[in-house]
Amino acid sequence: MTGTLARPDAFSPDRATDPTNDWASDPRFDTQIHRRKTRSVRVGGIWVGSDHPVVVQSMINEDTLDIEGATAGIRRLHEAGCEIVRLTVPSLAHAKAVKEIRQRLEDSYKPVPLVADVHHNGMKIALEVAQHVDKVRINPGLFVFDKPDPNRTEFSPEEIAAIGERITDTFEPLVSLLKEQDKALRIGVNHGSLAERMLFSYGDTPMGMVESALEFIRICDRLDFHNIVVSMKASRAPVMMAAYRMMAARMDAEGFHYPLHLGVTEAGDGDYGRIKSTAGIAPLLAEGLGDTIRVSLTEAPEKEIPVCYSILQALGLRKTMVEYVACPSCGRTLFNLEEVLHKVRNATAHLTGLDIAVMGCIVNGPGEMADADYGYVGKTPGSISLYRGREEIRRVPEAEGVEALIALIREDGRWVDP
């Protein structure tokens, strides 16, 4: 056949209008995100899991030994909207400092859900800090850590079994303590820090990441401990996405319905860091995977929080700010669209839960903004029309447009002073 492309039968015009077709049941065409069913895990006063909103978290960059600075950093993050805050505990002294940090938060601010990051051979550190936080994060590749041997060519079955026993003996006391105190554990795998034997067995692959996590999950399961969150972070979005998809499939197959913490690690800064994080996190959320997220930027931690909420809002998973609908502008636009959108945003950005459309002309305006709560539309040169939903409410001079919009929102009882 030349000059035309064959259309798959499933997408033929006849199929599209056939009421007996199966489009309605095909998840690819669903406009709602259906989250993977998970257990609920409590982290302080926050619940993580599919029955709860996707949680936003980040990590302070202050040294935990700097008690005053760390306390201030946690408070800044929490005030910016971060719901769970992580801090690093590389030594026993750092772990003990967390007790004072937590007390200062409770005395001078409020309780904040805290997570302690424990890495190299951190058993004693984890046992100490577990007394003072709501969740402990361990890295399977580093928790029982042996320096890689450059001369090694293989691991014998006996060596692998011995390492497994050592991991179990080291890990069990922490699991027992967390279970006793009803606290949570994050099994946080990093693509860049897989254990040497995992690299020998599976290579530098998503499979190696998944097997690293499952080894620790199975120990927890044997001890009847299930307050677990799992992460599969990598600095390359395709690796990270593959690892999370595989992890979810493997866990569900084995009956481990634990929540997932999503993130692209070491994403960088600026626009690219934000785009890279979104490229990895958003597709998984759209597939229903992910119950808590962190955007890892090489910037002040507070700058991560708006990115997290923007991702969640764009996907319809949380509504924490105004949603602005605005056309890209064209020759029909009757006012400076970029300038007007900026003015409308400045006046209304502190509100929550509203959809506001700013449209440059009447051609597409009412149709494209049909789902918005309020519309600001160029009607004729020098004037704009204000809409409530699909209904045109009034026409005002362009110079009075923003004030009139505020007045309309106020009339409806949906205005809050900044």
Short mmCIF file of C-alpha atoms in Angstrom, two decimals:
data_model
loop_
_atom_site.label_atom_id
_atom_site.label_comp_id
_atom_site.label_asym_id
_atom_site.label_seq_id
_atom_site.Cartn_x
_atom_site.Cartn_y
_atom_site.Cartn_z
CA MET A 1 0.00 0.00 0.00
CA THR A 2 1.42 3.39 -0.95
CA GLY A 3 0.47 6.96 -0.19
CA THR A 4 -1.35 6.14 3.06
CA LEU A 5 -0.68 4.56 6.42
CA ALA A 6 -2.73 1.69 7.75
CA ARG A 7 -4.69 2.63 10.86
CA PRO A 8 -4.75 0.03 13.64
CA ASP A 9 -8.22 -1.47 13.92
CA ALA A 10 -8.55 -0.35 17.55
CA PHE A 11 -8.35 3.27 16.44
CA SER A 12 -10.53 3.12 13.32
CA PRO A 13 -13.41 5.61 13.00
CA ASP A 14 -15.91 2.77 13.15
CA ARG A 15 -14.45 1.56 16.42
CA ALA A 16 -14.53 5.10 17.83
CA THR A 17 -18.31 5.38 17.35
CA ASP A 18 -19.11 1.77 18.20
CA PRO A 19 -20.81 1.74 21.64
CA THR A 20 -19.60 -1.81 22.21
CA ASN A 21 -15.90 -0.95 21.96
CA ASP A 22 -13.67 -1.21 25.01
CA TRP A 23 -12.21 2.29 25.07
CA ALA A 24 -14.00 3.20 28.29
CA SER A 25 -12.30 0.35 30.12
CA ASP A 26 -8.83 0.99 28.67
CA PRO A 27 -6.69 2.67 31.38
CA ARG A 28 -4.67 4.50 28.72
CA PHE A 29 -7.63 6.74 28.01
CA ASP A 30 -8.73 7.38 31.59
CA THR A 31 -8.63 11.03 32.65
CA GLN A 32 -8.29 10.09 36.32
CA ILE A 33 -5.15 8.77 37.98
CA HIS A 34 -5.77 5.52 39.84
CA ARG A 35 -3.08 5.09 42.46
CA ARG A 36 -1.48 1.74 43.20
CA LYS A 37 -3.06 0.36 46.38
CA THR A 38 -0.63 0.46 49.30
CA ARG A 39 -0.52 0.13 53.05
CA SER A 40 -0.70 3.31 55.13
CA VAL A 41 2.49 4.23 56.96
CA ARG A 42 2.52 6.88 59.68
CA VAL A 43 5.44 9.31 59.92
CA GLY A 44 4.78 11.46 62.97
CA GLY A 45 1.47 13.19 62.28
CA ILE A 46 1.56 12.47 58.53
CA TRP A 47 0.24 9.37 56.78
CA VAL A 48 1.88 8.05 53.62
CA GLY A 49 0.06 5.69 51.27
CA SER A 50 -2.60 5.43 48.59
CA ASP A 51 -5.43 6.35 50.96
CA HIS A 52 -3.80 9.73 51.65
CA PRO A 53 -2.62 12.72 49.58
CA VAL A 54 0.83 12.40 48.02
CA VAL A 55 3.20 13.83 50.65
CA VAL A 56 5.88 16.45 49.96
CA GLN A 57 9.24 16.18 51.66
CA SER A 58 12.78 17.53 51.53
CA MET A 59 16.05 17.58 53.46
CA ILE A 60 17.90 20.33 55.30
CA ASN A 61 21.47 21.10 54.28
CA GLU A 62 22.64 22.28 57.71
CA ASP A 63 25.02 20.12 59.73
CA THR A 64 22.96 18.29 62.35
CA LEU A 65 25.61 19.11 64.96
CA ASP A 66 24.66 22.77 64.45
CA ILE A 67 21.57 22.42 66.60
CA GLU A 68 20.41 26.01 66.23
CA GLY A 69 20.99 26.09 62.46
CA ALA A 70 19.40 22.69 61.89
CA THR A 71 16.34 23.64 63.94
CA ALA A 72 15.95 26.85 61.92
CA GLY A 73 16.39 24.94 58.64
CA ILE A 74 13.70 22.43 59.55
CA ARG A 75 11.33 25.22 60.51
CA ARG A 76 11.96 27.10 57.24
CA LEU A 77 11.18 23.98 55.24
CA HIS A 78 8.06 23.18 57.22
CA GLU A 79 6.77 26.75 56.92
CA ALA A 80 7.35 26.52 53.15
CA GLY A 81 4.98 23.53 53.00
CA CYS A 82 7.36 20.61 53.45
CA GLU A 83 5.43 17.91 55.31
CA ILE A 84 8.28 15.56 56.25
CA VAL A 85 11.84 16.79 56.83
CA ARG A 86 14.98 14.65 56.61
CA LEU A 87 18.34 15.34 58.25
CA THR A 88 21.64 13.53 58.06
CA VAL A 89 23.20 11.60 60.96
CA PRO A 90 26.68 10.42 59.88
CA SER A 91 27.91 9.84 63.45
CA LEU A 92 26.68 8.95 66.92
CA ALA A 93 27.19 12.57 67.97
CA HIS A 94 24.88 13.70 65.17
CA ALA A 95 22.29 11.16 66.27
CA LYS A 96 22.34 12.46 69.84
CA ALA A 97 22.04 16.05 68.58
CA VAL A 98 18.70 15.15 66.98
CA LYS A 99 17.18 14.77 70.44
CA GLU A 100 17.92 18.42 71.20
CA ILE A 101 16.73 19.54 67.76
CA ARG A 102 13.41 17.79 68.22
CA GLN A 103 12.95 19.29 71.67
CA ARG A 104 13.70 22.79 70.41
CA LEU A 105 11.15 22.40 67.62
CA GLU A 106 8.48 21.33 70.07
CA ASP A 107 9.33 24.12 72.52
CA SER A 108 9.68 27.01 70.06
CA TYR A 109 7.58 25.97 67.05
CA LYS A 110 5.64 22.71 66.74
CA PRO A 111 6.33 18.99 66.20
CA VAL A 112 7.63 18.28 62.70
CA PRO A 113 7.80 14.75 61.22
CA LEU A 114 11.52 13.97 61.09
CA VAL A 115 13.50 11.37 59.16
CA ALA A 116 17.10 10.43 59.97
CA ASP A 117 19.43 9.52 57.11
CA VAL A 118 21.77 6.67 58.11
CA HIS A 119 24.47 5.31 55.80
CA HIS A 120 27.80 3.50 56.21
CA ASN A 121 27.72 0.73 58.83
CA GLY A 122 25.14 2.76 60.71
CA MET A 123 23.64 0.23 63.11
CA LYS A 124 24.64 1.99 66.36
CA ILE A 125 23.76 5.37 64.87
CA ALA A 126 20.35 4.12 63.73
CA LEU A 127 19.53 2.61 67.11
CA GLU A 128 20.31 5.91 68.83
CA VAL A 129 18.56 8.24 66.41
CA ALA A 130 15.47 6.01 66.17
CA GLN A 131 14.66 7.21 69.69
CA HIS A 132 14.32 10.82 68.45
CA VAL A 133 12.78 10.70 64.95
CA ASP A 134 9.64 9.38 63.28
CA LYS A 135 11.35 7.46 60.50
CA VAL A 136 14.82 6.10 59.80
CA ARG A 137 16.15 5.91 56.26
CA ILE A 138 18.77 3.28 55.50
CA ASN A 139 20.62 2.64 52.23
CA PRO A 140 20.86 -1.11 51.58
CA GLY A 141 24.13 -0.68 49.70
CA LEU A 142 25.84 1.03 52.63
CA PHE A 143 24.12 -0.09 55.83
CA VAL A 144 26.43 -3.11 56.11
CA PHE A 145 29.34 -1.80 54.11
CA ASP A 146 32.54 -3.49 52.96
CA LYS A 147 35.03 -1.57 50.88
CA PRO A 148 35.00 -3.02 47.33
CA ASP A 149 37.93 -5.28 46.49
CA PRO A 150 39.43 -4.28 43.10
CA ASN A 151 40.93 -7.74 42.70
CA ARG A 152 37.71 -9.65 43.23
CA THR A 153 36.33 -11.55 40.27
CA GLU A 154 33.32 -13.27 41.85
CA PHE A 155 31.36 -14.02 45.00
CA SER A 156 30.95 -17.63 46.04
CA PRO A 157 27.57 -18.86 47.26
CA GLU A 158 29.11 -19.25 50.71
CA GLU A 159 30.28 -15.63 50.74
CA ILE A 160 26.88 -14.39 49.65
CA ALA A 161 25.18 -16.45 52.36
CA ALA A 162 27.60 -15.15 55.01
CA ILE A 163 26.95 -11.54 53.99
CA GLY A 164 23.21 -12.19 54.13
CA GLU A 165 23.51 -13.51 57.67
CA ARG A 166 25.56 -10.50 58.71
CA ILE A 167 22.97 -8.14 57.26
CA THR A 168 20.19 -9.93 59.12
CA ASP A 169 22.07 -9.88 62.42
CA THR A 170 22.88 -6.17 62.03
CA PHE A 171 19.50 -5.07 60.75
CA GLU A 172 17.16 -7.00 63.06
CA PRO A 173 17.77 -4.89 66.19
CA LEU A 174 16.77 -1.71 64.31
CA VAL A 175 13.65 -3.34 62.89
CA SER A 176 12.66 -4.60 66.34
CA LEU A 177 13.12 -1.16 67.87
CA LEU A 178 11.10 0.59 65.15
CA LYS A 179 8.34 -2.00 65.54
CA GLU A 180 8.31 -1.55 69.31
CA GLN A 181 8.07 2.24 68.99
CA ASP A 182 5.61 2.15 66.06
CA LYS A 183 7.94 4.16 63.86
CA ALA A 184 8.67 3.96 60.15
CA LEU A 185 11.55 2.80 57.97
CA ARG A 186 12.55 3.94 54.51
CA ILE A 187 14.50 1.42 52.52
CA GLY A 188 16.17 3.89 50.20
CA VAL A 189 18.17 2.39 47.34
CA ASN A 190 20.51 4.59 45.33
CA HIS A 191 21.62 3.50 41.87
CA GLY A 192 25.11 4.87 42.54
CA SER A 193 25.71 2.93 45.76
CA LEU A 194 24.75 -0.68 45.12
CA ALA A 195 26.64 -3.23 47.17
CA GLU A 196 29.52 -4.95 45.42
CA ARG A 197 27.89 -8.39 45.45
CA MET A 198 24.74 -6.92 43.86
CA LEU A 199 26.86 -5.45 41.08
CA PHE A 200 28.47 -8.85 40.51
CA SER A 201 25.09 -10.61 40.53
CA TYR A 202 22.93 -8.19 38.54
CA GLY A 203 25.18 -5.49 37.15
CA ASP A 204 24.57 -1.78 37.48
CA THR A 205 20.89 -2.24 36.67
CA PRO A 206 17.38 -1.54 37.97
CA MET A 207 17.17 -5.26 38.79
CA GLY A 208 20.12 -4.87 41.16
CA MET A 209 18.36 -1.95 42.83
CA VAL A 210 15.16 -3.96 43.27
CA GLU A 211 16.95 -7.01 44.67
CA SER A 212 18.82 -4.77 47.14
CA ALA A 213 15.53 -3.47 48.52
CA LEU A 214 13.80 -6.85 48.55
CA GLU A 215 16.56 -8.38 50.67
CA PHE A 216 15.80 -5.89 53.46
CA ILE A 217 12.03 -6.04 52.94
CA ARG A 218 12.04 -9.80 53.43
CA ILE A 219 13.88 -9.43 56.73
CA CYS A 220 11.24 -6.96 57.88
CA ASP A 221 8.49 -9.31 56.77
CA ARG A 222 9.95 -12.20 58.76
CA LEU A 223 9.86 -9.93 61.81
CA ASP A 224 6.26 -8.88 61.05
CA PHE A 225 7.27 -5.24 60.59
CA HIS A 226 5.42 -3.37 57.84
CA ASN A 227 5.83 0.38 58.47
CA ILE A 228 7.97 0.61 55.34
CA VAL A 229 8.40 3.13 52.54
CA VAL A 230 10.64 2.25 49.58
CA SER A 231 12.64 4.46 47.21
CA MET A 232 14.63 3.62 44.05
CA LYS A 233 16.54 6.80 43.26
CA ALA A 234 18.87 7.38 40.34
CA SER A 235 20.31 10.48 38.71
CA ARG A 236 19.05 9.39 35.29
CA ALA A 237 15.29 9.55 34.89
CA PRO A 238 14.96 6.46 32.64
CA VAL A 239 16.88 4.30 35.14
CA MET A 240 14.85 5.66 38.03
CA MET A 241 11.52 5.06 36.26
CA ALA A 242 12.45 1.50 35.30
CA ALA A 243 13.51 0.71 38.86
CA TYR A 244 10.29 2.04 40.40
CA ARG A 245 8.09 0.20 37.91
CA MET A 246 9.97 -3.04 38.53
CA MET A 247 9.91 -2.50 42.30
CA ALA A 248 6.15 -1.98 42.34
CA ALA A 249 5.57 -5.06 40.21
CA ARG A 250 7.85 -7.26 42.32
CA MET A 251 6.43 -6.03 45.63
CA ASP A 252 2.83 -6.52 44.54
CA ALA A 253 3.63 -10.00 43.24
CA GLU A 254 5.03 -10.94 46.66
CA GLY A 255 2.29 -9.23 48.65
CA PHE A 256 4.44 -6.32 49.83
CA HIS A 257 2.11 -3.37 49.24
CA TYR A 258 4.42 -0.69 50.58
CA PRO A 259 4.29 3.01 49.58
CA LEU A 260 6.87 4.45 47.20
CA HIS A 261 8.95 7.59 47.75
CA LEU A 262 9.74 9.11 44.33
CA GLY A 263 12.73 11.22 43.37
CA VAL A 264 15.46 11.81 40.80
CA THR A 265 18.58 12.17 42.89
CA GLU A 266 21.20 14.83 42.12
CA ALA A 267 18.95 16.51 39.56
CA GLY A 268 21.00 19.73 39.55
CA ASP A 269 19.70 23.28 39.65
CA GLY A 270 17.72 25.85 37.72
CA ASP A 271 15.27 25.02 34.96
CA TYR A 272 17.03 21.81 34.00
CA GLY A 273 16.98 20.41 37.54
CA ARG A 274 13.26 21.10 37.73
CA ILE A 275 12.58 19.64 34.29
CA LYS A 276 14.71 16.56 34.97
CA SER A 277 12.90 15.89 38.25
CA THR A 278 9.51 16.37 36.64
CA ALA A 279 10.47 14.09 33.74
CA GLY A 280 11.12 11.26 36.19
CA ILE A 281 8.47 11.86 38.84
CA ALA A 282 5.43 12.89 36.79
CA PRO A 283 5.17 9.82 34.50
CA LEU A 284 5.24 7.49 37.50
CA LEU A 285 2.62 9.51 39.35
CA ALA A 286 0.46 9.46 36.21
CA GLU A 287 0.71 5.66 36.24
CA GLY A 288 -0.48 5.59 39.85
CA LEU A 289 2.95 4.94 41.36
CA GLY A 290 4.22 7.14 44.18
CA ASP A 291 2.95 8.21 47.58
CA THR A 292 5.53 10.79 48.63
CA ILE A 293 7.97 12.84 46.53
CA ARG A 294 11.10 14.91 46.80
CA VAL A 295 12.57 17.17 44.11
CA SER A 296 16.34 17.18 44.75
CA LEU A 297 17.79 20.53 43.67
CA THR A 298 21.24 21.98 44.17
CA GLU A 299 19.60 25.05 45.68
CA ALA A 300 18.13 26.10 49.01
CA PRO A 301 15.82 23.24 50.08
CA GLU A 302 12.82 25.57 50.38
CA LYS A 303 12.95 26.04 46.59
CA GLU A 304 12.13 22.37 46.09
CA ILE A 305 8.71 22.64 47.71
CA PRO A 306 6.87 24.74 45.08
CA VAL A 307 8.13 22.37 42.37
CA CYS A 308 6.70 19.37 44.22
CA TYR A 309 3.32 20.99 44.64
CA SER A 310 3.28 22.18 41.03
CA ILE A 311 3.87 18.62 39.81
CA LEU A 312 1.08 17.29 42.01
CA GLN A 313 -1.33 20.04 41.02
CA ALA A 314 -0.60 19.66 37.29
CA LEU A 315 -1.58 15.99 37.58
CA GLY A 316 -4.67 16.71 39.66
CA LEU A 317 -3.29 14.85 42.68
CA ARG A 318 -3.35 17.83 45.04
CA LYS A 319 -4.89 21.27 44.84
CA THR A 320 -2.88 23.67 46.98
CA MET A 321 -2.66 26.79 44.83
CA VAL A 322 -4.49 28.69 42.11
CA GLU A 323 -4.55 26.93 38.74
CA TYR A 324 -4.01 29.46 35.97
CA VAL A 325 -5.32 28.73 32.48
CA ALA A 326 -3.86 31.12 29.91
CA CYS A 327 -3.64 31.02 26.14
CA PRO A 328 -0.21 31.35 24.49
CA SER A 329 -1.20 34.61 22.73
CA CYS A 330 -1.64 35.22 19.02
CA GLY A 331 -2.55 38.01 16.60
CA ARG A 332 -6.12 38.11 17.95
CA THR A 333 -5.03 38.98 21.48
CA LEU A 334 -6.58 42.24 22.61
CA PHE A 335 -4.18 43.07 25.46
CA ASN A 336 -0.64 42.31 26.65
CA LEU A 337 -1.38 38.79 27.81
CA GLU A 338 1.91 38.19 29.60
CA GLU A 339 1.63 41.45 31.53
CA VAL A 340 -2.01 40.87 32.49
CA LEU A 341 -1.38 37.27 33.57
CA HIS A 342 1.45 38.57 35.75
CA LYS A 343 -0.89 41.11 37.37
CA VAL A 344 -3.64 38.54 37.93
CA ARG A 345 -1.16 36.08 39.42
CA ASN A 346 0.33 38.68 41.74
CA ALA A 347 -3.13 39.59 43.00
CA THR A 348 -4.47 36.06 43.49
CA ALA A 349 -1.54 33.66 43.99
CA HIS A 350 -2.12 33.49 47.76
CA LEU A 351 -5.53 31.89 47.25
CA THR A 352 -6.05 28.14 47.16
CA GLY A 353 -8.34 25.81 45.25
CA LEU A 354 -9.38 28.17 42.45
CA ASP A 355 -9.02 27.90 38.66
CA ILE A 356 -8.59 31.31 36.99
CA ALA A 357 -8.40 31.71 33.21
CA VAL A 358 -6.79 34.65 31.41
CA MET A 359 -7.64 34.55 27.72
CA GLY A 360 -6.65 37.05 25.08
CA CYS A 361 -9.74 37.01 22.88
CA ILE A 362 -13.30 35.77 22.59
CA VAL A 363 -12.57 33.20 19.85
CA ASN A 364 -11.19 30.48 22.10
CA GLY A 365 -11.68 32.06 25.51
CA PRO A 366 -15.06 30.79 26.77
CA GLY A 367 -14.51 27.31 25.36
CA GLU A 368 -10.94 26.80 26.52
CA MET A 369 -11.70 28.09 30.01
CA ALA A 370 -14.97 26.20 30.47
CA ASP A 371 -13.73 24.40 33.56
CA ALA A 372 -12.34 27.52 35.26
CA ASP A 373 -14.00 29.12 38.26
CA TYR A 374 -13.33 32.62 36.91
CA GLY A 375 -12.38 34.00 33.52
CA TYR A 376 -10.70 37.23 32.39
CA VAL A 377 -11.28 37.54 28.63
CA GLY A 378 -10.42 40.18 26.06
CA LYS A 379 -13.78 41.08 24.53
CA THR A 380 -13.20 44.29 22.58
CA PRO A 381 -10.22 46.66 22.40
CA GLY A 382 -9.87 48.40 25.75
CA SER A 383 -12.36 46.24 27.65
CA ILE A 384 -12.47 42.77 29.20
CA SER A 385 -15.25 40.44 30.23
CA LEU A 386 -15.33 38.65 33.55
CA TYR A 387 -16.82 35.17 33.75
CA ARG A 388 -18.01 33.00 36.59
CA GLY A 389 -17.71 29.54 35.10
CA ARG A 390 -19.36 29.71 31.67
CA GLU A 391 -21.47 32.76 32.53
CA GLU A 392 -20.38 36.25 31.52
CA ILE A 393 -20.92 38.45 34.59
CA ARG A 394 -19.79 41.91 33.56
CA ARG A 395 -17.68 43.90 31.14
CA VAL A 396 -15.24 46.47 32.50
CA PRO A 397 -12.50 48.74 31.14
CA GLU A 398 -9.18 46.89 30.82
CA ALA A 399 -7.54 49.19 33.36
CA GLU A 400 -10.06 48.04 36.00
CA GLY A 401 -9.93 44.34 35.13
CA VAL A 402 -7.84 42.96 37.96
CA GLU A 403 -9.68 44.95 40.63
CA ALA A 404 -13.01 43.82 39.18
CA LEU A 405 -11.87 40.22 39.23
CA ILE A 406 -10.94 40.52 42.91
CA ALA A 407 -14.33 42.10 43.60
CA LEU A 408 -16.11 39.21 41.88
CA ILE A 409 -14.20 36.60 43.89
CA ARG A 410 -14.95 38.60 47.03
CA GLU A 411 -18.68 38.71 46.18
CA ASP A 412 -18.68 34.92 46.02
CA GLY A 413 -17.10 34.66 49.46
CA ARG A 414 -13.95 33.01 48.07
CA TRP A 415 -11.52 35.85 48.66
CA VAL A 416 -8.97 35.77 51.48
CA ASP A 417 -6.81 38.76 52.26
CA PRO A 418 -3.09 38.03 51.73
#
